[in-house]
Coordinates of C-alpha atoms and ligand atoms in Angstrom, one line a residue:
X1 CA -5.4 194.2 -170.3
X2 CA -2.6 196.5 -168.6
X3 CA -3.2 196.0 -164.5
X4 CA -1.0 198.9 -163.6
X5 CA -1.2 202.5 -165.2
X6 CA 0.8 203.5 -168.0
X7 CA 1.7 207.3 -167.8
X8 CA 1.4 209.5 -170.7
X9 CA 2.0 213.1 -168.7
X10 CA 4.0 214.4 -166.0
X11 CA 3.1 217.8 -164.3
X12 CA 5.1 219.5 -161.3
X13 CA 8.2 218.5 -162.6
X14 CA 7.3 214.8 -162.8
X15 CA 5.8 214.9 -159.0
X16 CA 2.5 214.2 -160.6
X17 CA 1.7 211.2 -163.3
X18 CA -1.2 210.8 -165.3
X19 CA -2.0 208.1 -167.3
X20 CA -4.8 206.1 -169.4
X21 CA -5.5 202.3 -169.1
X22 CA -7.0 202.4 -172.6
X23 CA -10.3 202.0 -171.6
X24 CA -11.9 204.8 -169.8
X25 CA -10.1 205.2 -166.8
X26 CA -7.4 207.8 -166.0
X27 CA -4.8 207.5 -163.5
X28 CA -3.1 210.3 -161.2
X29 CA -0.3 209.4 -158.9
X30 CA 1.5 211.7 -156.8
X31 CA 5.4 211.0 -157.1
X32 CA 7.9 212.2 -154.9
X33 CA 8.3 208.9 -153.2
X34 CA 11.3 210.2 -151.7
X35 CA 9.5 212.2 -149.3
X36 CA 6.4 209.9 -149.1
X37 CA 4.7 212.0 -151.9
X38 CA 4.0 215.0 -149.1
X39 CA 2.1 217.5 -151.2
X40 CA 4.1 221.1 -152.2
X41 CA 1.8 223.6 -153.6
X42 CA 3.5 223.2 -157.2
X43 CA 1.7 219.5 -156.7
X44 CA -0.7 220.9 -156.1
X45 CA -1.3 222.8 -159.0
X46 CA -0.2 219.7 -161.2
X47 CA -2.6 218.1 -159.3
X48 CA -5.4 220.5 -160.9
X49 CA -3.8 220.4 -164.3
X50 CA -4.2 216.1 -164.1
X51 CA -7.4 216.7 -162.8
X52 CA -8.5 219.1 -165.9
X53 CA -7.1 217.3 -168.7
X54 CA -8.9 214.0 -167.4
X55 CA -12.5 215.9 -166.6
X56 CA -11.4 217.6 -170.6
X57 CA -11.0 213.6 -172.0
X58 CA -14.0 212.3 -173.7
X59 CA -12.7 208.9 -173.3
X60 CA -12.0 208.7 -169.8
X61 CA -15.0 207.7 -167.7
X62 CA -13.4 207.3 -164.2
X63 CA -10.3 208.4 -162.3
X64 CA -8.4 206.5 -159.9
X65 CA -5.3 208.6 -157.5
X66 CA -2.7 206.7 -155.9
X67 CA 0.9 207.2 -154.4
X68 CA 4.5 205.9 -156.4
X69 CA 6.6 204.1 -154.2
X70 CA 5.0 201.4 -152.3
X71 CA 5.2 203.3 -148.6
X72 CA 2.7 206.0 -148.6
X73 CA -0.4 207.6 -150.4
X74 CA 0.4 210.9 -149.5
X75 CA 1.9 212.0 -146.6
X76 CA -0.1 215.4 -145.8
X77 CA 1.4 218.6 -146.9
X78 CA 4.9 219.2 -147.6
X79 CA 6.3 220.8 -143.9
X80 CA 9.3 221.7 -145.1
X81 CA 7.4 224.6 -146.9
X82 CA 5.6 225.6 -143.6
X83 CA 8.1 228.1 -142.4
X84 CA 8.5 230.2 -145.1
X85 CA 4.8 229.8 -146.3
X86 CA 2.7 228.3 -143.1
X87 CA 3.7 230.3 -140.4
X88 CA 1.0 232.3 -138.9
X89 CA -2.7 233.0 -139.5
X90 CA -2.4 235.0 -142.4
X91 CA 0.4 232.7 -144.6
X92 CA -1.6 229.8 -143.5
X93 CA -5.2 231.7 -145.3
X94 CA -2.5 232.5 -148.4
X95 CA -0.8 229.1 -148.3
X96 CA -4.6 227.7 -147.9
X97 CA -5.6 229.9 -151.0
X98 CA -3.3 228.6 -153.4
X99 CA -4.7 225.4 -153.3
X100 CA -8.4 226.4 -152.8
X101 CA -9.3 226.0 -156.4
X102 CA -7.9 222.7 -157.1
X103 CA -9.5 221.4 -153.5
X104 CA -12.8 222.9 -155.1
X105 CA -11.7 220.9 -158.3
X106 CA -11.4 217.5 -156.7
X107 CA -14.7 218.4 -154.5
X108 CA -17.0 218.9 -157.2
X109 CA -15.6 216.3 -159.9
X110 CA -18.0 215.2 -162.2
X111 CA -17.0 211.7 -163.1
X112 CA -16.4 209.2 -160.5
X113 CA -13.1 209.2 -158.7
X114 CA -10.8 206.5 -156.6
X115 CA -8.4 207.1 -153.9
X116 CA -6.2 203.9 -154.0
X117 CA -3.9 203.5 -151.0
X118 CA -0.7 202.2 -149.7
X119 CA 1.0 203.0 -147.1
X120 CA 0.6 206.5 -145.4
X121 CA -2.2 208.7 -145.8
X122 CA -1.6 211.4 -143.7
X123 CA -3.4 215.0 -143.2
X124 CA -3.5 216.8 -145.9
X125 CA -3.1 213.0 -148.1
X126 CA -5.8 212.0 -146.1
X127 CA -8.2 215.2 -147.1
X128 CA -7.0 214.2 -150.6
X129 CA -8.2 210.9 -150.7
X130 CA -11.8 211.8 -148.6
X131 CA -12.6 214.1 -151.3
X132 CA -12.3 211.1 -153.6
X133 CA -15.8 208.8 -153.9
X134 CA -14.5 205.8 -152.4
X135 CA -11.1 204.4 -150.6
X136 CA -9.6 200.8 -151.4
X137 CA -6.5 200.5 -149.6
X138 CA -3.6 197.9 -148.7
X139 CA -3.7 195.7 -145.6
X140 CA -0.4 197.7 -144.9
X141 CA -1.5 201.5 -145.2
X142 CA -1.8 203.5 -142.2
X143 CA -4.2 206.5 -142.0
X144 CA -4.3 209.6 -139.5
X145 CA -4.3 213.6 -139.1
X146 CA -1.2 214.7 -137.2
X147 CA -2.2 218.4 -137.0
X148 CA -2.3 218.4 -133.2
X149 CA 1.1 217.4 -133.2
X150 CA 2.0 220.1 -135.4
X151 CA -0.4 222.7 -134.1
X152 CA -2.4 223.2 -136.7
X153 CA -6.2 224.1 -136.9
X154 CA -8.2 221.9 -139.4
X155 CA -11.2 224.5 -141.0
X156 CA -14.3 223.5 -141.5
X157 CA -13.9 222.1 -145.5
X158 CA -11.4 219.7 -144.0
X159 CA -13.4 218.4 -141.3
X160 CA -16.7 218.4 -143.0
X161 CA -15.7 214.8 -145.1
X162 CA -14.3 213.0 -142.2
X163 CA -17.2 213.8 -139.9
X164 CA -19.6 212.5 -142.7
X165 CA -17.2 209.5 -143.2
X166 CA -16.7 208.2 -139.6
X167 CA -19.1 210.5 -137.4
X168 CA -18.2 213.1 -134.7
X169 CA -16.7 210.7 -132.0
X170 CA -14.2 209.1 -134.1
X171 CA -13.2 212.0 -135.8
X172 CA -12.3 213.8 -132.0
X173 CA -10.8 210.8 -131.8
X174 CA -8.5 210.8 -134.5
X175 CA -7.9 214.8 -134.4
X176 CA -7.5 214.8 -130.2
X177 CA -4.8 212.3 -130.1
X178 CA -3.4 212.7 -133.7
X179 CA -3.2 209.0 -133.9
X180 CA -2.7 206.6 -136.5
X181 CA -5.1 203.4 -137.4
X182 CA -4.4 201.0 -139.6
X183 CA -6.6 199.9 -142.6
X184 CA -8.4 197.3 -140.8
X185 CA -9.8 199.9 -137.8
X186 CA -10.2 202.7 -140.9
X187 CA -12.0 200.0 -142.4
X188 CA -14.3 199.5 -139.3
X189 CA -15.1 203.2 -138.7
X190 CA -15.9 203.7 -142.5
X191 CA -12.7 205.4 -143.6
X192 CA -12.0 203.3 -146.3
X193 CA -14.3 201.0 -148.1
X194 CA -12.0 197.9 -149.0
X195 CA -9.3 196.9 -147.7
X196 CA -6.9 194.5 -149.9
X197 CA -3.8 192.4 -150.0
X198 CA -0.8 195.2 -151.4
X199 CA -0.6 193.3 -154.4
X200 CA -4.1 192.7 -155.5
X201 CA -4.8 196.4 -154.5
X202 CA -4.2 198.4 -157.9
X203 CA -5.2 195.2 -160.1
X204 CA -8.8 195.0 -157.8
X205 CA -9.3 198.9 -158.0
X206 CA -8.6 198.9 -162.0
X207 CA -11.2 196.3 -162.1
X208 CA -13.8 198.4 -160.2
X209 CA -13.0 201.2 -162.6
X210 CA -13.4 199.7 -165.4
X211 CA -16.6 198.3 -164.3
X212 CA -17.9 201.9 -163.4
X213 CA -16.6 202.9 -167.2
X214 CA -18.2 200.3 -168.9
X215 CA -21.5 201.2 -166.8
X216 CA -23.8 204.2 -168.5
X217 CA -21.9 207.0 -167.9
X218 CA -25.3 209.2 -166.9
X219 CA -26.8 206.8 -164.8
X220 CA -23.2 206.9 -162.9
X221 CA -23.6 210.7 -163.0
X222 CA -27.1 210.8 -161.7
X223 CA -26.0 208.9 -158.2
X224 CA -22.4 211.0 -158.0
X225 CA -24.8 213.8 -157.9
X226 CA -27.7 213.0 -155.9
X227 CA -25.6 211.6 -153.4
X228 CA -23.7 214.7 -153.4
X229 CA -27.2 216.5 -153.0
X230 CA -28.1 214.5 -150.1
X231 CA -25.2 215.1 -148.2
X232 CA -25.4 218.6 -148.2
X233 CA -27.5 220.8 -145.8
X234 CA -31.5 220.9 -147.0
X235 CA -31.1 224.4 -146.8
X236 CA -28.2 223.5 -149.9
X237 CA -29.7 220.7 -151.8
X238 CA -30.4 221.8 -155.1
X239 CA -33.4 219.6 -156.0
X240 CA -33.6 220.8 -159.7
X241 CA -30.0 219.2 -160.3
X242 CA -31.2 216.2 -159.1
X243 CA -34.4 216.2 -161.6
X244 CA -32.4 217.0 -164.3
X245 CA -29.8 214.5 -164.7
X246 CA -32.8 212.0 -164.0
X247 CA -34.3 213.1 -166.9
X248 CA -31.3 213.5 -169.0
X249 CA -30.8 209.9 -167.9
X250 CA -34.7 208.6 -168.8
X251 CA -34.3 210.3 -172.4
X252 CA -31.1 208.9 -173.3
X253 CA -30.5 207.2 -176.3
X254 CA -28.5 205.0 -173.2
X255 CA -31.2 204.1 -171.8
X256 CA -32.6 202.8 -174.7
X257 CA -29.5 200.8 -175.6
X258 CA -29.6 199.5 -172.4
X259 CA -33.3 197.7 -172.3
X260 CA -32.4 196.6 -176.0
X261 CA -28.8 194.8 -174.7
X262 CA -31.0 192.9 -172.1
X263 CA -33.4 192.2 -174.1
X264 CA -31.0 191.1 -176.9
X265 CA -28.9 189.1 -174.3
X266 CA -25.7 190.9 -175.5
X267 CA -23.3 193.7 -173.3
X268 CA -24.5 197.1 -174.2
X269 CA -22.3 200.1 -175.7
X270 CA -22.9 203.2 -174.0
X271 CA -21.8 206.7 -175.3
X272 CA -22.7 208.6 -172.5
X273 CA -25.8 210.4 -174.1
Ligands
COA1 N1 6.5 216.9 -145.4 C1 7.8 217.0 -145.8 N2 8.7 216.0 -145.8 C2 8.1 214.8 -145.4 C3 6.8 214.6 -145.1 C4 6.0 215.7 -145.1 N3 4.7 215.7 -144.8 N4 6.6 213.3 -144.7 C5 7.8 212.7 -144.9 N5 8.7 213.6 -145.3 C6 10.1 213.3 -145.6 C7 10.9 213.1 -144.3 O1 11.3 214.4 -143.8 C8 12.1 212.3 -144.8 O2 13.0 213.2 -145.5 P1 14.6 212.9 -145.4 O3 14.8 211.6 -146.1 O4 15.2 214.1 -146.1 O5 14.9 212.8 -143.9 C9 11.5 211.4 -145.9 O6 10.2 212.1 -146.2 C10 11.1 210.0 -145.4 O7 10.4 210.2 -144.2 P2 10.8 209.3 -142.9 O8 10.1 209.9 -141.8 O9 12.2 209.0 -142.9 O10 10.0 207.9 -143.4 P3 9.2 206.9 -142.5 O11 8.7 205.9 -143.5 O12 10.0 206.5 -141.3 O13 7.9 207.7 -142.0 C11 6.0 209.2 -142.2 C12 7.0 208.3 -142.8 C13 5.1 209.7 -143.2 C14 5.2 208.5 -141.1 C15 6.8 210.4 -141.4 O14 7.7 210.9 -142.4 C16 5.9 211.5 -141.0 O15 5.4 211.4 -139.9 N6 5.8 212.6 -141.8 C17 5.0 213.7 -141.4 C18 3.5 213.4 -141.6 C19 2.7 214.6 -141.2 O16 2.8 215.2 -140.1 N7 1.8 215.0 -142.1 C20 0.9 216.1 -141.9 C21 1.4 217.4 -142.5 S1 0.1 218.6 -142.3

């Protein structure tokens, strides 16, 4: 069983990898270790490409997003283009635009996703990754939003996850100073969700993955989006989602094969309907 992910497609020139483990679960890794993979808007856009073509698969059940190189996740956007593309109110609402509908994309995924991290996760790598259902990272990763140091205004869509994540008080915290906590304090105020030894990190999320895969793919659905539901405002929460995937889920031919597998004492096969 392949710990590590094979990949099968490139995108932005190579910057973004995807990949299949064989057995439901995709992989996406940003690549330009070089610059401790900060995100350029063509990324960006491969981003969305990986992103589609995994959602498109049939076969692929979860998908996991982690940084090349060993030293960093993602390390926020890519500042170099700020100056010609970041550098007042109204490039920042047209830079912002350009990666709207793949931020949308990631927001509203429908199968489960992973952000698996080493080293920095920074700003913008750190919106990536709380967009992402859950966070495993290293013991050596280092999280943080340096936008006060930069002097730039976080909105409202990239606030709204780490409020939810950590609460107000940590997130002033973190966004006042623009500091930088390691995975065992990010750990503590619910940033991530595991923290692991470097190399046991991307054999340990794999496993969780494929776990999730093997599990029925509607039930897995049904929790992605009521949790989804109840995180929203009441005013939001779309109740009739929430009653529909449960009943998609009660009269699947799933559900059936999974009383018969206990029953029969044997691992069920689901198909995802
Ligand atoms: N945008 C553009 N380039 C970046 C980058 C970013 N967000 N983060 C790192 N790089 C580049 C560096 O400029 C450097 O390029 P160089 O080799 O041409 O000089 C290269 O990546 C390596 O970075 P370096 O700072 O030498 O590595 P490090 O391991 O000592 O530190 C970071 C890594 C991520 C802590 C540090 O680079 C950093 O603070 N980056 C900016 C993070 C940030 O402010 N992100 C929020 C943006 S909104």
């Amino acid at each position: 069983m392949p710990t590590s992910p094979a990949h099968s497609s490139a995108f932005a020139d190579g910057k973004i990898l995807m990949g299949k483990t064989g057995d439901g679960v995709g992989t996406i890794t940003f690549n330009n270790p070089d610059k401790r993979n900060a995100m350029s808007l063509e990324m960006w856009e491969g981003l969305g490409e990986a992103l589609v073509a995994l959602r498109d698969d049939q076969d692929i059940r979860v998908v996991v997003l982690t940084g090349a190189g060993g030293k960093a996740f993602v390390s926020g956007a890519d500042i170099s283009q700020f100056e010609q593309s970041r550098h007042n109110a109204a490039a920042s609402e047209a830079y912002a635009q350009k990666s709207a509908a793949q931020r949308a994309l990631l927001a509203a995924y429908p199968k489960p996703t992973i952000a698996c991290v080493r080293g920095f996760c920074l700003g913008g790598g750190l919106q990536i990754a709380m967009y992402a259902d859950m966070r495993f990272a290293s013991e050596d990763s280092q999280f943080g939003i340096p936008a006060a140091r930069l002097g730039i205004a976080y909105g409202y869509e990239g606030l709204r996850n780490l409020v939810s994540l950590v609460g107000p008080s940590q997130a002033r915290l973190l966004l006042y100073t623009g500091m930088r906590i390691d995975a065992a304090e990010a750990l503590r105020v619910g940033l991530i969700d595991r923290m692991m030894d470097a190399d046991q990190l991307m054999p340990a999320t794999l496993d969780i993955a494929r776990t999730i895969a093997a599990n029925a793919p509607l039930a897995v659905q049904a929790a992605k989006i009521t949790i989804a539901e109840v995180l929203k405002d009441e005013s939001r929460r779309d109740m009739d989602a929430i009653k529909r995937i449960g009943d998609a889920c009660m009269d699947s031919d799933d559900f059936r094969e999974g009383r018969r597998a206990f029953m029969e004492k044997r691992k069920p096969r689901f198909k995802g309907r």
